[in-house]
PDB file of C-alpha atoms in Angstrom:
ATOM      1  CA  MET H  12     -22.603  10.911  18.480  1.00 78.00           C
ATOM      2  CA  THR H  13     -20.003   9.854  21.059  1.00 80.00           C
ATOM      3  CA  PRO H  14     -16.402  11.103  20.864  1.00 83.00           C
ATOM      4  CA  LEU H  15     -15.348   7.618  19.758  1.00 80.00           C
ATOM      5  CA  GLN H  16     -17.959   7.539  16.987  1.00 82.00           C
ATOM      6  CA  LYS H  17     -16.753  10.979  15.847  1.00 88.00           C
ATOM      7  CA  ALA H  18     -13.155   9.723  15.782  1.00 87.00           C
ATOM      8  CA  ILE H  19     -14.163   6.681  13.725  1.00 87.00           C
ATOM      9  CA  ALA H  20     -16.180   8.816  11.276  1.00 90.00           C
ATOM     10  CA  LYS H  21     -13.241  11.210  10.887  1.00 92.00           C
ATOM     11  CA  ALA H  22     -10.817   8.311  10.355  1.00 90.00           C
ATOM     12  CA  ARG H  23     -13.079   6.744   7.711  1.00 92.00           C
ATOM     13  CA  ASP H  24     -13.351  10.076   5.908  1.00 92.00           C
ATOM     14  CA  GLN H  25      -9.551  10.433   5.910  1.00 92.00           C
ATOM     15  CA  TRP H  26      -9.169   6.863   4.631  1.00 85.00           C
ATOM     16  CA  ARG H  27     -11.672   7.488   1.818  1.00 91.00           C
ATOM     17  CA  ARG H  28      -9.700  10.572   0.785  1.00 92.00           C
ATOM     18  CA  LEU H  29      -6.524   8.479   0.805  1.00 85.00           C
ATOM     19  CA  GLU H  30      -8.134   5.773  -1.352  1.00 89.00           C
ATOM     20  CA  ASP H  31      -9.424   8.405  -3.801  1.00 91.00           C
ATOM     21  CA  SER H  32      -6.260  10.491  -3.713  1.00 93.00           C
ATOM     22  CA  SER H  33      -5.615  12.766  -6.672  1.00 96.00           C
ATOM     23  CA  ILE H  34      -1.866  12.460  -6.084  1.00 97.00           C
ATOM     24  CA  PRO H  35       0.323   9.331  -6.184  1.00 97.00           C
ATOM     25  CA  VAL H  36       0.486   7.320  -2.965  1.00 96.00           C
ATOM     26  CA  PHE H  37       3.258   4.815  -2.276  1.00 97.00           C
ATOM     27  CA  PHE H  38       2.769   2.103   0.361  1.00 95.00           C
ATOM     28  CA  VAL H  39       6.152   0.569   1.234  1.00 97.00           C
ATOM     29  CA  GLY H  40       6.376  -2.639   3.277  1.00 94.00           C
ATOM     30  CA  SER H  41       8.593  -1.605   6.177  1.00 94.00           C
ATOM     31  CA  ALA H  42       8.183  -4.410   8.679  1.00 92.00           C
ATOM     32  CA  THR H  43      11.244  -6.354   9.807  1.00 94.00           C
ATOM     33  CA  CYS H  44      11.149  -8.581   6.714  1.00 94.00           C
ATOM     34  CA  GLY H  45      10.911  -5.587   4.387  1.00 95.00           C
ATOM     35  CA  ARG H  46      13.738  -3.753   6.121  1.00 96.00           C
ATOM     36  CA  ALA H  47      15.926  -6.862   6.053  1.00 96.00           C
ATOM     37  CA  ALA H  48      15.306  -7.112   2.299  1.00 96.00           C
ATOM     38  CA  GLY H  49      16.220  -3.456   1.651  1.00 97.00           C
ATOM     39  CA  ALA H  50      13.061  -1.377   2.186  1.00 97.00           C
ATOM     40  CA  SER H  51      15.050   1.424   3.839  1.00 97.00           C
ATOM     41  CA  GLU H  52      17.145   1.898   0.701  1.00 98.00           C
ATOM     42  CA  VAL H  53      14.009   1.776  -1.460  1.00 98.00           C
ATOM     43  CA  LEU H  54      12.350   4.417   0.729  1.00 98.00           C
ATOM     44  CA  GLU H  55      15.432   6.621   0.510  1.00 98.00           C
ATOM     45  CA  ARG H  56      15.560   6.413  -3.305  1.00 98.00           C
ATOM     46  CA  LEU H  57      11.790   6.899  -3.583  1.00 98.00           C
ATOM     47  CA  ARG H  58      11.799  10.004  -1.386  1.00 98.00           C
ATOM     48  CA  ARG H  59      14.836  11.473  -3.120  1.00 98.00           C
ATOM     49  CA  PHE H  60      13.314  10.923  -6.588  1.00 98.00           C
ATOM     50  CA  ILE H  61       9.951  12.501  -5.763  1.00 97.00           C
ATOM     51  CA  GLU H  62      11.688  15.429  -4.076  1.00 98.00           C
ATOM     52  CA  ASP H  63      14.103  15.958  -6.998  1.00 97.00           C
ATOM     53  CA  LYS H  64      11.253  15.790  -9.527  1.00 96.00           C
ATOM     54  CA  GLY H  65       8.881  17.880  -7.395  1.00 97.00           C
ATOM     55  CA  ILE H  66       6.189  15.174  -7.432  1.00 96.00           C
ATOM     56  CA  GLU H  67       3.424  15.880  -4.948  1.00 97.00           C
ATOM     57  CA  SER H  68       2.743  12.503  -3.348  1.00 97.00           C
ATOM     58  CA  LEU H  69       2.385  10.549  -0.123  1.00 96.00           C
ATOM     59  CA  VAL H  70       4.741   7.847   1.123  1.00 97.00           C
ATOM     60  CA  ILE H  71       3.280   5.506   3.733  1.00 93.00           C
ATOM     61  CA  GLU H  72       5.301   2.852   5.521  1.00 94.00           C
ATOM     62  CA  THR H  73       3.178  -0.227   6.127  1.00 92.00           C
ATOM     63  CA  GLY H  74       3.504  -3.487   7.987  1.00 89.00           C
ATOM     64  CA  CYS H  75       4.027  -6.886   6.390  1.00 88.00           C
ATOM     65  CA  LEU H  76       1.563  -8.024   3.736  1.00 85.00           C
ATOM     66  CA  GLY H  77       2.490 -11.660   4.391  1.00 83.00           C
ATOM     67  CA  LEU H  78       4.631 -12.275   1.320  1.00 88.00           C
ATOM     68  CA  CYS H  79       7.946 -11.868   3.133  1.00 90.00           C
ATOM     69  CA  TYR H  80       9.877 -13.726   0.452  1.00 91.00           C
ATOM     70  CA  LEU H  81       8.867 -11.031  -2.070  1.00 92.00           C
ATOM     71  CA  GLU H  82       9.972  -8.050   0.023  1.00 93.00           C
ATOM     72  CA  PRO H  83      10.495  -5.205  -0.402  1.00 97.00           C
ATOM     73  CA  LEU H  84       6.885  -4.768  -1.491  1.00 95.00           C
ATOM     74  CA  VAL H  85       5.638  -1.454  -2.848  1.00 97.00           C
ATOM     75  CA  ILE H  86       2.003  -0.690  -3.632  1.00 95.00           C
ATOM     76  CA  VAL H  87       1.547   2.220  -6.012  1.00 97.00           C
ATOM     77  CA  HIS H  88      -1.637   4.259  -6.247  1.00 95.00           C
ATOM     78  CA  LYS H  89      -1.502   6.266  -9.458  1.00 95.00           C
ATOM     79  CA  PRO H  90      -4.620   8.422  -9.827  1.00 95.00           C
ATOM     80  CA  GLY H  91      -6.883   7.016 -12.533  1.00 91.00           C
ATOM     81  CA  SER H  92      -5.238   3.581 -12.484  1.00 93.00           C
ATOM     82  CA  PRO H  93      -5.703   0.449 -10.392  1.00 94.00           C
ATOM     83  CA  ARG H  94      -3.418   0.162  -7.391  1.00 93.00           C
ATOM     84  CA  ILE H  95      -0.545  -2.190  -8.247  1.00 96.00           C
ATOM     85  CA  CYS H  96       1.600  -4.219  -5.859  1.00 94.00           C
ATOM     86  CA  TYR H  97       5.225  -4.755  -6.885  1.00 97.00           C
ATOM     87  CA  GLY H  98       7.564  -7.343  -5.363  1.00 96.00           C
ATOM     88  CA  ASN H  99      11.321  -7.654  -4.871  1.00 96.00           C
ATOM     89  CA  VAL H 100      11.606  -3.909  -5.410  1.00 97.00           C
ATOM     90  CA  GLY H 101      15.155  -2.693  -5.063  1.00 97.00           C
ATOM     91  CA  PRO H 102      16.516   0.849  -5.457  1.00 97.00           C
ATOM     92  CA  ASP H 103      16.831   0.423  -9.239  1.00 97.00           C
ATOM     93  CA  GLU H 104      13.347  -1.065  -9.640  1.00 98.00           C
ATOM     94  CA  ILE H 105      11.685   1.771  -7.702  1.00 98.00           C
ATOM     95  CA  ILE H 106      13.281   4.301 -10.051  1.00 98.00           C
ATOM     96  CA  GLY H 107      12.026   2.276 -13.037  1.00 98.00           C
ATOM     97  CA  ILE H 108       8.512   2.153 -11.569  1.00 98.00           C
ATOM     98  CA  LEU H 109       8.563   5.895 -10.913  1.00 98.00           C
ATOM     99  CA  GLN H 110       9.856   6.824 -14.354  1.00 97.00           C
ATOM    100  CA  ASN H 111       7.833   4.340 -16.378  1.00 97.00           C
ATOM    101  CA  HIS H 112       4.571   3.910 -14.446  1.00 96.00           C
ATOM    102  CA  VAL H 113       4.054   6.982 -12.277  1.00 96.00           C
ATOM    103  CA  LEU H 114       5.419   9.483 -14.812  1.00 96.00           C
ATOM    104  CA  GLY H 115       4.591   7.376 -17.882  1.00 95.00           C
ATOM    105  CA  ASP H 116       2.138   4.814 -19.193  1.00 92.00           C
ATOM    106  CA  ASP H 117       4.078   1.559 -18.654  1.00 95.00           C
ATOM    107  CA  PRO H 118       2.726  -0.281 -15.576  1.00 95.00           C
ATOM    108  CA  CYS H 119       5.992  -2.264 -15.265  1.00 96.00           C
ATOM    109  CA  ALA H 120       4.325  -5.683 -15.417  1.00 95.00           C
ATOM    110  CA  GLN H 121       7.731  -7.355 -15.069  1.00 96.00           C
ATOM    111  CA  TRP H 122       7.811  -6.393 -11.363  1.00 96.00           C
ATOM    112  CA  ALA H 123       4.068  -6.470 -10.637  1.00 96.00           C
ATOM    113  CA  LEU H 124       2.518  -9.088  -8.380  1.00 93.00           C
ATOM    114  CA  GLY H 125      -1.012  -7.940  -9.113  1.00 92.00           C
ATOM    115  CA  LYS H 126      -3.685  -5.266  -9.017  1.00 94.00           C
ATOM    116  CA  MET H 127      -4.992  -4.412  -5.565  1.00 86.00           C
ATOM    117  CA  THR H 128      -8.081  -2.581  -6.865  1.00 85.00           C
ATOM    118  CA  PRO H 129     -10.447  -3.235  -9.799  1.00 83.00           C
ATOM    119  CA  GLY H 130      -9.554  -2.173 -13.310  1.00 88.00           C
ATOM    120  CA  ASP H 131      -7.748  -3.472 -16.356  1.00 84.00           C
ATOM    121  CA  VAL H 132      -3.981  -3.328 -16.755  1.00 87.00           C
ATOM    122  CA  ASP H 133      -2.360  -5.274 -19.595  1.00 85.00           C
ATOM    123  CA  GLY H 134      -0.262  -8.143 -18.294  1.00 87.00           C
ATOM    124  CA  ILE H 135      -1.210  -7.711 -14.627  1.00 92.00           C
ATOM    125  CA  GLY H 136      -3.752  -9.932 -12.894  1.00 87.00           C
ATOM    126  CA  ASP H 137      -5.596  -9.651  -9.610  1.00 81.00           C
ATOM    127  CA  PHE H 138      -3.324  -9.617  -6.548  1.00 78.00           C
ATOM    128  CA  ASN H 139      -5.689 -11.930  -4.661  1.00 72.00           C
ATOM    129  CA  GLU H 140      -5.129 -14.588  -7.331  1.00 78.00           C
ATOM    130  CA  HIS H 141      -1.455 -14.861  -6.359  1.00 75.00           C
ATOM    131  CA  PRO H 142      -0.785 -18.555  -5.539  1.00 74.00           C
ATOM    132  CA  MET H 143      -0.070 -17.810  -1.872  1.00 72.00           C
ATOM    133  CA  LEU H 144      -3.231 -15.740  -1.442  1.00 68.00           C
ATOM    134  CA  ARG H 145      -5.717 -17.452  -3.741  1.00 69.00           C
ATOM    135  CA  ARG H 146      -7.281 -19.694  -1.084  1.00 76.00           C
ATOM    136  CA  GLN H 147      -7.010 -17.317   1.830  1.00 68.00           C
ATOM    137  CA  VAL H 148      -9.841 -15.463   3.478  1.00 73.00           C
ATOM    138  CA  ARG H 149      -8.127 -12.701   5.398  1.00 67.00           C
ATOM    139  CA  ARG H 150      -9.967 -11.564   8.472  1.00 65.00           C
ATOM    140  CA  ILE H 151      -7.413 -10.858  11.154  1.00 64.00           C
ATOM    141  CA  LEU H 152      -4.650 -10.032   8.672  1.00 69.00           C
ATOM    142  CA  ARG H 153      -6.775  -8.044   6.212  1.00 68.00           C
ATOM    143  CA  ASN H 154      -5.125  -4.738   7.192  1.00 66.00           C
ATOM    144  CA  CYS H 155      -1.557  -6.034   7.223  1.00 70.00           C
ATOM    145  CA  GLY H 156       0.558  -4.335   4.601  1.00 72.00           C
ATOM    146  CA  ILE H 157      -2.278  -1.947   3.748  1.00 75.00           C
ATOM    147  CA  ILE H 158      -2.140   0.506   6.651  1.00 72.00           C
ATOM    148  CA  ASP H 159       0.518   2.348   8.607  1.00 77.00           C
ATOM    149  CA  PRO H 160       0.578   0.287  11.831  1.00 78.00           C
ATOM    150  CA  GLU H 161       1.567   3.389  13.822  1.00 80.00           C
ATOM    151  CA  ASN H 162      -1.413   5.398  12.562  1.00 78.00           C
ATOM    152  CA  MET H 163      -4.415   4.951  14.840  1.00 79.00           C
ATOM    153  CA  GLU H 164      -6.739   6.584  12.289  1.00 84.00           C
ATOM    154  CA  HIS H 165      -5.820   3.910   9.743  1.00 82.00           C
ATOM    155  CA  ARG H 166      -6.761   1.226  12.285  1.00 80.00           C
ATOM    156  CA  LEU H 167     -10.033   2.944  13.164  1.00 81.00           C
ATOM    157  CA  ALA H 168     -10.964   3.458   9.513  1.00 77.00           C
ATOM    158  CA  ARG H 169     -10.314  -0.189   8.659  1.00 80.00           C
ATOM    159  CA  GLU H 170     -12.195  -1.503  11.739  1.00 80.00           C
ATOM    160  CA  GLY H 171      -9.027  -2.684  13.425  1.00 75.00           C
ATOM    161  CA  TYR H 172     -10.533  -2.198  16.884  1.00 75.00           C
ATOM    162  CA  ARG H 173     -13.951  -3.664  16.090  1.00 76.00           C
ATOM    163  CA  GLY H 174     -13.611  -6.629  18.473  1.00 78.00           C
ATOM    164  CA  PHE H 175     -12.333  -4.425  21.273  1.00 77.00           C
ATOM    165  CA  LEU H 176     -15.170  -1.945  20.783  1.00 75.00           C
ATOM    166  CA  ARG H 177     -17.719  -4.757  20.750  1.00 78.00           C
ATOM    167  CA  ALA H 178     -16.317  -6.007  24.066  1.00 83.00           C
ATOM    168  CA  LEU H 179     -16.819  -2.565  25.594  1.00 77.00           C
ATOM    169  CA  GLU H 180     -20.505  -2.397  24.597  1.00 75.00           C
TER     170      GLU H 180
END
């Protein structure tokens, strides 16, 4: 196994652990559009809340998912539940999501755009059925808003360099 193949295998293993995390994971859209819409304030409130409550979790800043008009976007992975994407999340909404969904049983359908992973959640449909996404087949943009764009392991795990690697062969 080449060093590159080892790096890819390690990155995929890390990504699998992230997807199957036993602790909450928060993906916050922090591209220019998200920051302009208030993502920095949402991140601040999110981090303060989880620190104050002693919640073991991960917070990952992601790039743009493509729904700039719905920023700030926050994807919440709650262990045992489908991943849910929330839109137009302000500082007050993130506290509501944390208190009601992460610490409780209310998935906060009023702010949800859709489920990102399979499973049933009352009042929340599939994210890919959103009117803007319904007819899209994402190839180049499939990782946007899902990974930390500054994390090379995320890119390797999600085959972000596949074309480049093919060119080197």
